[in-house]
PDB file of C-alpha atoms in Angstrom:
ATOM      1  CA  UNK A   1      19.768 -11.489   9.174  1.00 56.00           C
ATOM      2  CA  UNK A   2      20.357 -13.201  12.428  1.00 70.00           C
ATOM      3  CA  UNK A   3      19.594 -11.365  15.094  1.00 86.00           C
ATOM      4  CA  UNK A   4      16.376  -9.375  14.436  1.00 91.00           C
ATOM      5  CA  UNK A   5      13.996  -9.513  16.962  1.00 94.00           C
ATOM      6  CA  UNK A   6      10.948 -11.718  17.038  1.00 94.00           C
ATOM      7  CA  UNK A   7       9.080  -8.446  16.991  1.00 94.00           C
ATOM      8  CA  UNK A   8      10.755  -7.157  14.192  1.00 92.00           C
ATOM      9  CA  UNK A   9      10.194 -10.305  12.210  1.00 93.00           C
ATOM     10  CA  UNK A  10       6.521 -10.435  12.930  1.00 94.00           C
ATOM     11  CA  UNK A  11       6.230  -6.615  12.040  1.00 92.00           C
ATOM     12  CA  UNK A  12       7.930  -7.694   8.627  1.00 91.00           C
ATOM     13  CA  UNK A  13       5.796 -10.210   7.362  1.00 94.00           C
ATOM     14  CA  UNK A  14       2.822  -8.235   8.569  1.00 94.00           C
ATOM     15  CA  UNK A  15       3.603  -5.535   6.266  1.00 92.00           C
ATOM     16  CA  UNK A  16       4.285  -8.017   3.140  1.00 92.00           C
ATOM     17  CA  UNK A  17       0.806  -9.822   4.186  1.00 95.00           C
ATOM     18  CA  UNK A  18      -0.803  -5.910   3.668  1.00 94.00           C
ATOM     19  CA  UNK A  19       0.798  -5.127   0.674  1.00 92.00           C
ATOM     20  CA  UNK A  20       0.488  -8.123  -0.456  1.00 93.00           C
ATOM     21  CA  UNK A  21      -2.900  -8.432  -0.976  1.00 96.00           C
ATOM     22  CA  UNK A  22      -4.020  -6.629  -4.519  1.00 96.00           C
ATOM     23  CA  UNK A  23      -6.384  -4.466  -3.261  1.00 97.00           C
ATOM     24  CA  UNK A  24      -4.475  -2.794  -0.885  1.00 97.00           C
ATOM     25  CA  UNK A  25      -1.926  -3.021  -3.352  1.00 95.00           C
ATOM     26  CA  UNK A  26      -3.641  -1.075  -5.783  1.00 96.00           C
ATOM     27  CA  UNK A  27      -4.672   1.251  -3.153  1.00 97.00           C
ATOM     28  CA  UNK A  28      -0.933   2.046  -2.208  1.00 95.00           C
ATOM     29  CA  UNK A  29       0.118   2.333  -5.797  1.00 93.00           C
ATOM     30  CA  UNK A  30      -2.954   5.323  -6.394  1.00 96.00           C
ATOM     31  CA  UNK A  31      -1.928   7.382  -2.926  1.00 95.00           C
ATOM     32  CA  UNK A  32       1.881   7.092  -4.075  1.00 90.00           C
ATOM     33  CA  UNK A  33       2.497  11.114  -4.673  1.00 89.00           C
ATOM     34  CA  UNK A  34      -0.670  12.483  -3.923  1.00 95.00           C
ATOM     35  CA  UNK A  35      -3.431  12.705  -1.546  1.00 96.00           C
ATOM     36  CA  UNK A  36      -6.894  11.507  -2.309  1.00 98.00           C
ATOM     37  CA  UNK A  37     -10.623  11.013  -0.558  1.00 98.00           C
ATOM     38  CA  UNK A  38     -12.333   7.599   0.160  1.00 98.00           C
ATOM     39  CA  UNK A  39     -14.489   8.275  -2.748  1.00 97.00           C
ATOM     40  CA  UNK A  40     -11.640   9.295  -5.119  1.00 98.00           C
ATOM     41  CA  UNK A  41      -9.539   6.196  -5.052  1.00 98.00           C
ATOM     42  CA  UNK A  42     -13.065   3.978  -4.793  1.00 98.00           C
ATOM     43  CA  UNK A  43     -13.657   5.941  -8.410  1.00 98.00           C
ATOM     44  CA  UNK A  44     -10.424   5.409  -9.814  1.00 98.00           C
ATOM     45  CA  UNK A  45     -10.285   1.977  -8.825  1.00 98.00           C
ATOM     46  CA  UNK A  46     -13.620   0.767  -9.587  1.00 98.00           C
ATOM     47  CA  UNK A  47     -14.114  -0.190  -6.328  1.00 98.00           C
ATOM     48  CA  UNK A  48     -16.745   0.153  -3.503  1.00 98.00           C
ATOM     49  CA  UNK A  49     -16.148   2.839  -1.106  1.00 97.00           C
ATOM     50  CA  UNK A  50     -16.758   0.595   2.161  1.00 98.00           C
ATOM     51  CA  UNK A  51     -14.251  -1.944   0.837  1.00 98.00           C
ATOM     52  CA  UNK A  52     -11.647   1.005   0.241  1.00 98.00           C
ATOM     53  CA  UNK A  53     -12.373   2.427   3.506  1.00 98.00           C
ATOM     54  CA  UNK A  54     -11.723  -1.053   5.392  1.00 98.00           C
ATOM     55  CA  UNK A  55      -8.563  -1.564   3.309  1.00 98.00           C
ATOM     56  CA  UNK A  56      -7.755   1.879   4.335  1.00 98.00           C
ATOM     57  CA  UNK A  57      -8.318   1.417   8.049  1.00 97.00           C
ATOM     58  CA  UNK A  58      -5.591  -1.988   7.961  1.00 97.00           C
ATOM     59  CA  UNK A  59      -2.926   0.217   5.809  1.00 96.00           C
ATOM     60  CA  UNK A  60      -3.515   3.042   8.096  1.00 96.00           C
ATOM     61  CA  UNK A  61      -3.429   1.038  11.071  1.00 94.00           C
ATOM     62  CA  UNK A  62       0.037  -0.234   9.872  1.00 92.00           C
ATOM     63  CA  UNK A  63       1.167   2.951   9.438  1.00 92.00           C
ATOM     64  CA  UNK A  64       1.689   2.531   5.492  1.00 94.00           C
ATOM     65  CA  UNK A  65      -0.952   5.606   4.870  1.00 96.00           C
ATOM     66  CA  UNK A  66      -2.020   8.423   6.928  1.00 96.00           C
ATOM     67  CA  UNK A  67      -5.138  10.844   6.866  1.00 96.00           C
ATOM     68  CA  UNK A  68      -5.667  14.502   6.648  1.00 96.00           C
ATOM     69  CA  UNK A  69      -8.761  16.282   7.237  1.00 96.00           C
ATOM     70  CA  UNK A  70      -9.619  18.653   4.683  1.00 94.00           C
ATOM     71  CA  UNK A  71     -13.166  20.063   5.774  1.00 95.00           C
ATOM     72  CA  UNK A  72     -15.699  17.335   5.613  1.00 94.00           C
ATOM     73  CA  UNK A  73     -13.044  14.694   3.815  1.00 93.00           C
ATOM     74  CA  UNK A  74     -10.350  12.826   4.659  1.00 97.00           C
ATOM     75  CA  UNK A  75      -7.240  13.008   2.140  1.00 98.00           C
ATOM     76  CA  UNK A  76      -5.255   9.855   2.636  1.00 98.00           C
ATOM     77  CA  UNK A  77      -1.709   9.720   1.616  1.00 96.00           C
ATOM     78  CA  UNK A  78       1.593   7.297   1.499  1.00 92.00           C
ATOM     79  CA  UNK A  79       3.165   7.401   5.477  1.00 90.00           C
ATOM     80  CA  UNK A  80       6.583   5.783   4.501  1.00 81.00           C
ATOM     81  CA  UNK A  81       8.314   5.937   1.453  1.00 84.00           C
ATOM     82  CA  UNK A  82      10.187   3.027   2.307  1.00 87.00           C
ATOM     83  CA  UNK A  83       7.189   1.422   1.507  1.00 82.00           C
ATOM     84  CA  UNK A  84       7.096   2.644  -1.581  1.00 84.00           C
ATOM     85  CA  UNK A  85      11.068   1.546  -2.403  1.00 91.00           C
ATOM     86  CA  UNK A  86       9.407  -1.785  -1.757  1.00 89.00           C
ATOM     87  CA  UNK A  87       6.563  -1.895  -3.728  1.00 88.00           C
ATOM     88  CA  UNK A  88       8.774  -0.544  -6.528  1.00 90.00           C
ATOM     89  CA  UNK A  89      11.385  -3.011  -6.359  1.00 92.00           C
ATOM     90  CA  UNK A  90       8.785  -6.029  -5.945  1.00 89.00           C
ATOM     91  CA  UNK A  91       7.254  -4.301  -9.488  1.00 91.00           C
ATOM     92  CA  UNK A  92      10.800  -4.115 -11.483  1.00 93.00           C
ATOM     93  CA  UNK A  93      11.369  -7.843  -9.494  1.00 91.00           C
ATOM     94  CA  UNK A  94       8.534  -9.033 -11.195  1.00 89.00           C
ATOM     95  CA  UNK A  95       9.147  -7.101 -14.527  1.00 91.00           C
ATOM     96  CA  UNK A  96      12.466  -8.212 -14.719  1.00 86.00           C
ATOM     97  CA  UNK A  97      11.521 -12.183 -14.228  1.00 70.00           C
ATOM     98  CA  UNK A  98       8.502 -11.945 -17.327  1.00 71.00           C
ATOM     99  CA  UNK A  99      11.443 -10.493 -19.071  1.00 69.00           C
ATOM    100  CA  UNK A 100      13.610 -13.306 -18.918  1.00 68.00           C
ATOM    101  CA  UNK A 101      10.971 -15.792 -19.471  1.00 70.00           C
ATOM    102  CA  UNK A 102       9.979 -14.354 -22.761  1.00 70.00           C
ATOM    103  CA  UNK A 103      13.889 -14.868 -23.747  1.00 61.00           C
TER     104      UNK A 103
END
């Protein structure tokens, strides 16, 4: 991977910092396929809706969700899908290696 741009490097680990912390993770996880509101994924996850909204804010500020206003809501949703490749292969990564420990 020589070559890549300091930029490009600092991008990179920015985005495994986000996604790797499990809140956000789990945030990412419930938007993957479908929209939903602040208070939705604060439900779902048993969360409080002003720490989902300020995880929100950093993913969306990364550009790993996006908003849509839908009357008085906001319906968040995955940006990227690369993203989600990502988180998907880090999940089967981590499968995988609790698989072979068990052996």
């Amino acid at each position: 991977m020589s070559g890549l741009k300091t930029e490009t490097i600092q991008d990179v680990t920015r985005i495994f910092k986000l996604i790797g912390d499990p809140t956000r993770f789990l945030i990412l996880h419930a938007l993957e396929n479908r929209e939903m509101s602040v208070n939705a994924i604060a439900e779902e996850l048993d969360l409080e809706q002003s720490a989902v909204s300020h995880q929100l804010k950093k993913l969306r500020e990364a550009k790993l969700v996006k908003g849509r206003r839908n009357g008085k809501n906001i319906l968040y949703s995955q940006d990227d899908q690369h993203v989600y490749e990502i988180l998907h292969l880090a999940v089967e990564h981590a499968e995988h290696g609790r698989k072979e420990e068990s052996m």
